[in-house]
Amino acid sequence: MTNFADLGLSETTLEALTNVGYSEPSPIQEQTIPALLEGRDIIGQAQTGSGKTAAFGLPIIEYIDPDGPTAQALVLTPTRELCIQVTQALRAYGEPKGVDVVAVFGGAPIKGQQAQLRDGGHIVVGTVGRVSDLMQRASLILHDCRFVVLDEADEMLDLGFLEDVEKILMQTPNGRQTALFSATMPPPIRKLADRFLYEPEVIRVQAPTLTVDTVEQFQVEVDQKAKPDMLVEVLAEEKPTQAIVFVRTKVRCDQLYKRLRDRGMNVKALHGDMSQGSRDGVMLGFKGGRVPILVATDVAARGLDISTVTHVINYDVPSSPDVYVHRIGRTGRVGRSGRAITFVEPRQKGELEAIEKHIGAGISPWAPGATTEPAAVSEGPRRHDKPEVGRRRRRRSRSRESEPANGSSPDGGEAPATDDTAWAKLVVSAGSADGIEPADLVRVVTAEAGIGGEEVRDVKILERFAFLSVPEDRAKGVVEAVSGADCNGTRLELEPAGR
Ligand code: AMP
């Protein structure tokens, strides 16, 4: 078995690897590190989660002269999220050697980044737009930059950055070493590689070894119209710790997010039309585990390393087999198992077959009850009978006591009023997993909102959140007064439950 020392890394870098807890190289690292250390250009076709950041990061660290005053390496990323992620990783890898890594990205004041660049930075990690901008202002000078990485190049293409990428590359030294990473290889990316890479070694980590082994994959045949209900059912059954629900377009992303939110779920949306600030907020919430469900488009969610994602739900069939592999790579990260469930409209069966062919395995039908069986990851997807509607309906009406951990509220359901008072149901952002019991909640609500105990009813504590009802005319005041309050060390957020 190869270890990191066999790959030609120095003692200092090995020390960094011990610090971050990597014991053996991943397949992409095993192939990429020696090639880059030899000075070759490479094309790495690998998805997020494969360990590609260390695959290019470790050789860069080896190469950096910590006494050099100028930028010696540039890593270009399509998004700010990926930029921050890569920067954090490179800082950890370069710490023992004293390598300085500067992150430059849009949506943050340029002045601070200019100052950091003036102070020096051995490696600059930046989004395409901000790097171009800083170069135009002569704040970023790449004369001594002998190592360039294009990370997630296909996403740069999707976002329309390819021309800018070319301009940046043209301003770096001819003798530079270039590494291009891309999950897919559409023709414009091939062309870019032909033009800017010198006899690259192509390193491809086969999709099946990355996904089938660690991700249980299922399909659900469902009509377009029935998808929202099916999604609620799947979430209720699967009880994901964290799930990403992928949709094809920004508009569908927003629509689905609103539908789930209106059902009282703790859910957030992530797509490219959102402001950078909102995207950061959503990402922090999701990464921090406060948001269990993220509805996202491919572009917005790509490159994100979220190791706690237990489920990927393809609400829309991915536009290509490559995208499928890329999406489900969000779960089943190194050493963990995950589940991927793909919704297939009857007319899309052919698309699913293409995916099955690509991954070299059949995708079994999903059925309620699957999660009660012990996991059988190494045996691949399990076979289940197709769910039939009657059975599903019965399950749903029975399942009120066991609401999903992730937060779907009962279907509507105003609190049963025994008098003339109209009651409003509120969702609380914490539950039994936070050590909260009904009495705690009533105590905090009555104290913060200044209402009597009899005005809080139908308290129901679920794993990650809770419900309670208050008189409708007090609801707004209660939400305002209690949101932000502390309950057994957990900050509470309240909002009206969806109708
Ligand atoms: P990446 O594909 O670079 O985004 O890496 C995905 C995740 O795998 C990150 O959380 C890394 O910290 C982790 N990782 C990368 N290489 C290794 C390794 N050799 N052993 C264990 N974890 C790793």
XYZ file of C-alpha atoms and ligand atoms in Angstrom:
522
model
C 0.000 0.000 0.000
C 1.300 3.445 -0.902
C 1.728 5.964 1.856
C 2.316 9.696 1.652
C 6.073 9.340 2.212
C 6.324 7.046 -0.853
C 4.883 9.821 -2.993
C 7.970 11.958 -2.505
C 6.677 14.460 0.041
C 9.058 16.078 2.514
C 9.114 15.597 6.276
C 7.548 19.014 6.855
C 4.616 18.209 4.610
C 4.214 14.794 6.203
C 4.024 16.590 9.526
C 1.166 18.715 8.161
C -0.628 15.542 7.081
C -0.284 14.064 10.533
C -1.753 17.292 11.906
C -4.803 17.107 9.640
C -5.172 13.381 10.273
C -4.740 11.941 6.772
C -3.118 8.547 7.046
C -3.066 7.363 3.459
C -3.463 9.052 0.074
C -6.730 8.881 -1.837
C -6.542 7.518 -5.428
C -6.382 10.977 -7.010
C -3.611 11.968 -4.615
C -1.647 8.806 -5.307
C -1.583 9.588 -9.013
C -1.434 13.373 -9.027
C 1.181 14.125 -6.386
C 4.126 12.320 -8.079
C 3.213 13.775 -11.485
C 3.110 17.316 -10.142
C 6.308 16.824 -8.154
C 7.984 15.756 -11.407
C 6.948 19.077 -12.893
C 4.281 17.777 -15.240
C 1.051 19.528 -16.156
C -2.013 17.523 -15.271
C -5.702 17.274 -16.026
C -7.523 15.779 -13.071
C -10.994 14.517 -13.708
C -12.263 14.071 -10.202
C -15.198 15.156 -8.176
C -15.317 17.046 -4.923
C -14.712 14.689 -2.049
C -11.983 12.808 -3.870
C -9.249 14.732 -2.065
C -8.256 16.837 -5.060
C -7.349 19.879 -2.968
C -4.510 18.008 -1.275
C -3.652 16.381 -4.615
C -2.602 19.748 -6.026
C -2.064 21.526 -2.688
C 0.675 19.316 -1.293
C 2.972 19.581 -4.349
C 2.445 23.361 -4.366
C 3.459 23.544 -0.717
C 6.586 21.508 -1.527
C 7.424 23.915 -4.278
C 6.966 27.207 -2.387
C 9.990 29.112 -1.179
C 8.795 30.630 2.116
C 11.413 33.391 1.842
C 10.122 34.527 -1.543
C 8.319 37.879 -1.335
C 5.935 37.437 -4.292
C 3.040 35.199 -5.270
C 4.454 31.896 -6.452
C 1.214 30.008 -7.028
C -2.300 30.891 -8.077
C -5.393 28.750 -7.546
C -8.449 29.940 -9.458
C -11.891 28.889 -8.241
C -15.309 29.568 -9.733
C -17.006 30.471 -6.458
C -16.280 32.205 -3.227
C -17.293 29.136 -1.227
C -14.738 26.967 -2.938
C -12.131 29.730 -2.636
C -12.543 29.843 1.130
C -12.565 26.082 1.409
C -9.388 25.669 -0.631
C -7.668 28.468 1.289
C -8.417 26.818 4.609
C -7.099 23.486 3.381
C -3.904 24.982 1.930
C -3.248 26.931 5.120
C -3.418 23.693 7.091
C -1.135 21.868 4.663
C 1.380 24.725 4.566
C 1.431 25.615 8.233
C 4.557 23.717 9.322
C 6.512 25.207 6.430
C 5.304 28.746 7.092
C 3.473 29.137 3.789
C 1.202 32.175 3.559
C -2.083 31.752 1.715
C -4.168 34.776 0.730
C -7.793 34.452 -0.370
C -9.257 37.017 -2.770
C -12.902 36.914 -3.739
C -15.749 39.182 -4.731
C -18.424 40.413 -2.361
C -15.807 41.556 0.172
C -13.994 44.926 0.251
C -11.131 44.912 -2.206
C -8.958 47.191 -0.049
C -8.352 44.588 2.633
C -7.383 42.048 0.017
C -5.021 44.542 -1.632
C -3.367 45.092 1.743
C -2.959 41.363 2.300
C -1.376 41.020 -1.122
C 1.000 43.874 -0.351
C 2.071 42.041 2.794
C 2.946 39.089 0.614
C 1.281 35.760 0.085
C 3.052 32.750 -1.317
C -0.151 31.254 -2.667
C -3.095 33.301 -3.871
C -6.445 31.553 -4.026
C -9.059 33.607 -5.794
C -12.289 33.715 -7.702
C -11.889 34.505 -11.372
C -13.611 37.894 -11.254
C -11.712 39.243 -8.274
C -8.361 37.975 -9.526
C -8.946 39.749 -12.872
C -9.898 42.907 -11.045
C -6.843 42.844 -8.795
C -4.586 42.197 -11.769
C -6.046 45.157 -13.624
C -5.353 47.355 -10.610
C -1.787 46.001 -10.500
C -2.412 44.786 -6.956
C -1.810 41.224 -7.996
C 1.284 40.618 -10.054
C 1.908 37.147 -11.334
C 5.380 37.451 -12.894
C 6.791 34.935 -10.461
C 3.772 32.700 -10.412
C 5.067 29.377 -11.618
C 2.198 27.188 -10.553
C -1.417 27.679 -11.625
C -4.400 25.540 -10.691
C -7.822 25.798 -12.285
C -10.186 24.174 -9.841
C -13.656 23.107 -11.037
C -12.935 24.389 -14.525
C -16.263 23.176 -15.898
C -18.047 25.338 -13.413
C -16.031 28.348 -14.541
C -17.337 27.546 -17.990
C -20.936 27.279 -16.751
C -20.609 30.635 -15.044
C -19.211 32.266 -18.176
C -15.723 32.894 -16.808
C -13.687 31.059 -19.412
C -12.563 34.155 -21.288
C -11.363 35.754 -18.075
C -9.529 32.566 -17.182
C -7.709 32.695 -20.501
C -6.724 36.323 -19.938
C -5.357 35.503 -16.508
C -3.393 32.541 -17.834
C -1.891 34.709 -20.540
C -0.416 36.964 -17.873
C 1.381 34.182 -16.065
C 4.868 32.979 -17.074
C 5.074 30.580 -20.009
C 7.196 28.199 -18.039
C 4.558 27.763 -15.362
C 3.203 24.393 -14.328
C -0.554 24.075 -14.754
C -3.068 21.727 -13.189
C -6.650 21.690 -14.386
C -9.364 19.976 -12.369
C -12.815 19.412 -13.739
C -15.541 16.915 -12.932
C -16.642 16.881 -16.564
C -14.732 17.592 -19.762
C -16.963 19.517 -22.164
C -15.288 20.617 -25.455
C -14.469 24.206 -24.364
C -12.543 22.843 -21.382
C -10.653 20.428 -23.611
C -9.793 23.352 -25.861
C -8.599 25.402 -22.931
C -6.407 22.495 -21.841
C -4.997 22.075 -25.365
C -4.094 25.723 -25.468
C -2.664 26.271 -22.005
C -1.352 22.935 -20.765
C 1.860 21.315 -21.926
C 1.602 17.580 -22.595
C -0.620 17.058 -19.600
C -0.962 13.752 -17.845
C -4.653 12.929 -17.636
C -5.685 11.482 -14.319
C -9.173 10.174 -14.054
C -10.633 8.703 -10.930
C -13.330 6.343 -12.057
C -16.761 7.381 -10.914
C -17.968 3.942 -9.795
C -15.166 3.493 -7.285
C -16.023 6.862 -5.864
C -19.718 6.440 -5.537
C -21.226 2.986 -5.696
C -19.110 1.655 -2.885
C -20.135 4.195 -0.329
C -23.500 5.499 -1.514
C -26.680 3.492 -1.547
C -28.616 4.625 -4.572
C -32.353 4.488 -5.155
C -34.863 5.755 -7.665
C -38.473 6.798 -7.247
C -40.765 6.938 -10.222
C -43.019 9.934 -9.768
C -45.076 12.325 -11.865
C -43.938 15.919 -11.954
C -47.004 17.056 -10.006
C -46.583 14.512 -7.235
C -42.963 15.402 -6.566
C -43.466 17.798 -3.631
C -45.536 15.273 -1.684
C -43.130 12.511 -2.540
C -40.255 14.623 -1.296
C -41.989 15.209 2.020
C -42.591 11.479 2.294
C -39.014 10.583 1.454
C -37.678 13.064 4.007
C -40.084 11.765 6.643
C -39.016 8.197 5.995
C -35.310 8.745 5.619
C -34.882 11.212 8.484
C -31.641 12.579 7.060
C -29.200 14.293 9.365
C -28.485 16.580 6.437
C -29.827 16.420 2.920
C -29.175 18.321 -0.269
C -32.150 18.378 -2.627
C -30.946 19.095 -6.147
C -33.126 20.835 -8.709
C -32.310 21.836 -12.250
C -33.083 25.532 -12.293
C -32.947 28.566 -10.048
C -36.686 29.169 -10.451
C -37.504 25.600 -9.424
C -35.080 25.941 -6.545
C -36.949 28.957 -5.201
C -40.359 27.388 -5.751
C -39.497 24.173 -3.968
C -37.795 26.007 -1.131
C -40.941 28.063 -0.543
C -43.193 25.009 -0.618
C -41.077 23.205 1.963
C -40.733 26.288 4.100
C -44.486 26.785 4.013
C -44.893 23.267 5.355
C -42.843 24.317 8.350
C -39.597 22.667 7.376
C -36.234 24.010 8.408
C -34.912 24.442 4.895
C -32.804 26.883 2.929
C -32.221 27.526 -0.769
C -28.900 27.995 -2.538
C -28.671 29.192 -6.105
C -26.609 31.477 -8.249
C -29.040 34.404 -8.318
C -28.770 34.956 -4.602
C -26.450 37.650 -3.301
C -23.085 36.474 -2.112
C -23.981 37.460 1.432
C -27.136 35.330 1.416
C -25.257 32.406 -0.048
C -22.624 32.640 2.654
C -25.317 32.767 5.326
C -27.015 29.687 3.918
C -23.748 27.797 3.632
C -22.685 28.626 7.153
C -26.083 27.495 8.453
C -25.858 24.248 6.533
C -22.238 23.516 7.347
C -22.844 24.306 10.989
C -25.663 21.767 11.025
C -28.340 24.336 11.879
C -30.092 23.813 8.560
C -30.829 20.162 7.826
C -32.208 20.544 4.311
C -30.696 22.521 1.463
C -32.466 22.935 -1.862
C -29.795 23.728 -4.408
C -28.900 24.013 -8.045
C -25.861 22.173 -9.311
C -23.786 25.248 -9.894
C -24.412 26.760 -6.480
C -23.674 23.582 -4.564
C -20.670 22.404 -6.479
C -17.299 22.232 -4.888
C -18.752 22.262 -1.435
C -17.195 19.949 1.036
C -19.824 19.058 3.576
C -18.862 15.815 5.176
C -22.024 15.467 7.259
C -24.424 15.175 4.326
C -26.239 11.864 4.725
C -28.631 12.175 1.804
C -28.672 13.528 -1.704
C -32.064 13.781 -3.298
C -32.205 14.363 -7.019
C -35.580 16.058 -7.185
C -34.896 16.539 -10.868
C -32.973 13.936 -12.808
C -29.446 15.268 -13.331
C -28.789 16.674 -16.799
C -26.033 14.118 -17.467
C -24.499 11.006 -15.880
C -21.466 13.073 -14.920
C -23.645 15.518 -13.055
C -25.283 12.575 -11.275
C -21.935 11.311 -10.063
C -20.940 14.798 -9.062
C -24.142 15.350 -7.105
C -24.124 12.109 -5.201
C -20.456 12.682 -4.390
C -21.785 15.140 -1.799
C -22.601 12.197 0.408
C -20.659 9.043 1.178
C -17.482 11.020 1.811
C -14.237 9.324 2.781
C -15.095 6.760 5.426
C -18.820 7.518 5.576
C -21.840 6.076 3.878
C -24.662 7.995 2.303
C -27.903 7.567 0.444
C -28.905 9.052 -2.882
C -32.510 9.028 -4.063
C -33.388 10.103 -7.590
C -36.873 11.164 -8.668
C -37.624 9.984 -12.162
C -40.598 11.095 -14.220
C -41.943 8.318 -16.447
C -40.651 10.097 -19.569
C -37.144 10.268 -18.071
C -36.542 6.538 -17.785
C -34.049 6.656 -20.630
C -32.016 9.292 -18.805
C -31.880 7.102 -15.733
C -30.771 4.136 -17.796
C -27.914 6.230 -19.164
C -26.878 6.986 -15.585
C -27.043 3.304 -14.617
C -24.863 2.473 -17.570
C -22.376 5.162 -16.641
C -21.999 4.013 -13.032
C -22.061 0.378 -14.065
C -24.822 -0.594 -11.647
C -28.603 -0.726 -11.437
C -30.421 1.742 -9.211
C -33.079 0.028 -7.091
C -36.554 1.397 -6.477
C -36.920 3.218 -3.185
C -39.678 2.222 -0.830
C -40.827 3.419 2.569
C -39.451 1.329 5.384
C -36.033 0.950 3.796
C -34.304 2.827 6.598
C -35.456 0.401 9.265
C -33.244 -2.309 7.834
C -29.604 -2.420 8.825
C -27.338 -0.619 6.388
C -25.768 -2.880 3.804
C -23.446 -0.457 2.113
C -20.893 -2.921 0.871
C -23.553 -5.001 -0.820
C -24.627 -2.123 -3.023
C -28.191 -0.947 -3.521
C -30.865 -3.054 -1.914
C -33.908 -4.260 -3.761
C -37.345 -3.209 -2.662
C -40.809 -3.541 -3.990
C -42.209 -0.441 -5.539
C -44.229 1.596 -3.083
C -47.932 1.539 -3.716
C -50.014 4.566 -3.044
C -52.492 3.120 -0.544
C -49.755 1.900 1.696
C -48.083 5.245 1.545
C -51.217 7.102 2.541
C -51.733 4.916 5.557
C -48.181 5.429 6.647
C -48.506 9.151 6.422
C -51.604 9.363 8.568
C -50.024 7.102 11.145
C -46.738 8.902 11.224
C -47.803 11.966 13.162
C -46.038 10.823 16.283
C -42.834 10.320 14.393
C -42.351 13.459 12.426
C -39.125 13.618 10.467
C -36.099 14.686 12.366
C -35.505 17.299 9.718
C -38.663 19.161 10.218
C -41.762 18.612 8.135
C -44.747 19.834 10.018
C -48.028 17.977 10.071
C -50.116 18.880 7.048
C -51.584 22.151 8.170
C -53.346 21.414 11.388
C -54.253 24.386 13.513
C -54.184 23.524 17.181
C -57.472 21.966 18.176
C -59.247 24.810 19.916
C -61.638 23.876 22.653
C -62.940 27.418 22.994
C -63.413 30.342 20.653
C -59.774 31.311 20.637
C -57.969 31.013 17.312
C -54.605 29.375 17.850
C -51.498 29.822 15.786
C -48.936 27.091 15.479
C -45.272 28.084 15.772
C -42.139 26.161 14.886
C -39.199 26.321 17.266
C -35.709 25.778 15.902
C -34.550 23.377 18.610
C -35.708 20.010 19.878
C -34.865 16.963 21.931
C -31.431 16.712 20.316
C -30.691 20.036 22.028
C -31.833 18.643 25.362
C -35.092 20.570 25.340
C -38.191 19.259 27.076
C -41.753 20.640 26.940
C -41.484 22.236 30.374
C -38.314 24.100 29.356
C -39.998 25.520 26.318
C -43.096 26.630 28.169
C -40.910 28.237 30.825
C -38.901 30.251 28.297
C -41.920 31.245 26.176
C -43.995 32.417 29.091
C -41.098 34.305 30.646
C -39.874 35.984 27.463
C -43.283 36.784 25.984
C -44.970 37.596 29.257
C -47.894 35.258 28.666
C -49.526 32.717 30.939
C -48.838 28.992 30.807
C -52.403 28.338 29.678
C -51.665 30.379 26.571
C -49.072 27.860 25.380
C -50.476 24.555 24.246
C -49.876 21.591 21.981
C -46.205 21.585 22.726
C -44.578 18.859 20.724
C -40.862 18.228 20.892
C -39.265 16.535 17.936
C -35.629 15.675 17.534
C -34.402 18.867 15.933
C -37.298 21.232 16.436
C -40.544 21.683 18.253
C -44.049 22.950 17.748
C -46.280 24.899 20.032
C -49.464 26.904 19.690
C -50.309 30.287 21.116
C -53.400 32.480 20.680
C -53.305 33.891 17.191
C -53.359 37.501 18.310
C -50.270 36.884 20.474
C -48.332 34.956 17.845
C -46.384 37.848 16.348
C -45.376 39.151 19.766
C -44.318 35.686 20.913
C -42.196 35.140 17.804
C -40.449 38.465 18.334
C -40.000 38.110 22.064
C -38.789 34.531 22.148
C -36.611 34.452 19.019
C -33.017 34.790 20.156
C -33.783 33.660 23.719
C -31.716 30.982 25.372
C -33.181 27.640 26.369
C -30.802 25.234 28.133
C -27.878 26.777 26.261
C -29.539 26.726 22.842
C -30.609 29.849 21.036
C -34.251 29.606 19.971
C -35.690 30.898 16.713
C -39.449 30.888 16.271
C -41.550 31.279 13.189
C -45.132 30.560 12.179
C -45.653 27.015 10.959
C -46.824 26.683 7.390
C -50.467 26.210 6.715
P -11.614 17.594 -1.459
O -12.039 16.640 -2.527
O -10.257 18.116 -1.668
O -12.638 18.675 -1.250
O -11.520 16.754 -0.086
C -12.642 16.160 0.476
C -12.475 15.853 1.951
O -11.606 14.740 2.154
C -11.902 16.992 2.774
O -12.653 17.068 3.973
C -10.484 16.580 3.054
O -10.039 17.120 4.286
C -10.599 15.069 3.110
N -9.386 14.367 2.654
C -8.622 14.671 1.589
N -7.615 13.797 1.459
C -7.740 12.918 2.471
C -6.987 11.755 2.886
N -5.913 11.327 2.215
N -7.416 11.076 3.977
C -8.511 11.503 4.648
N -9.258 12.580 4.313
C -8.878 13.272 3.241
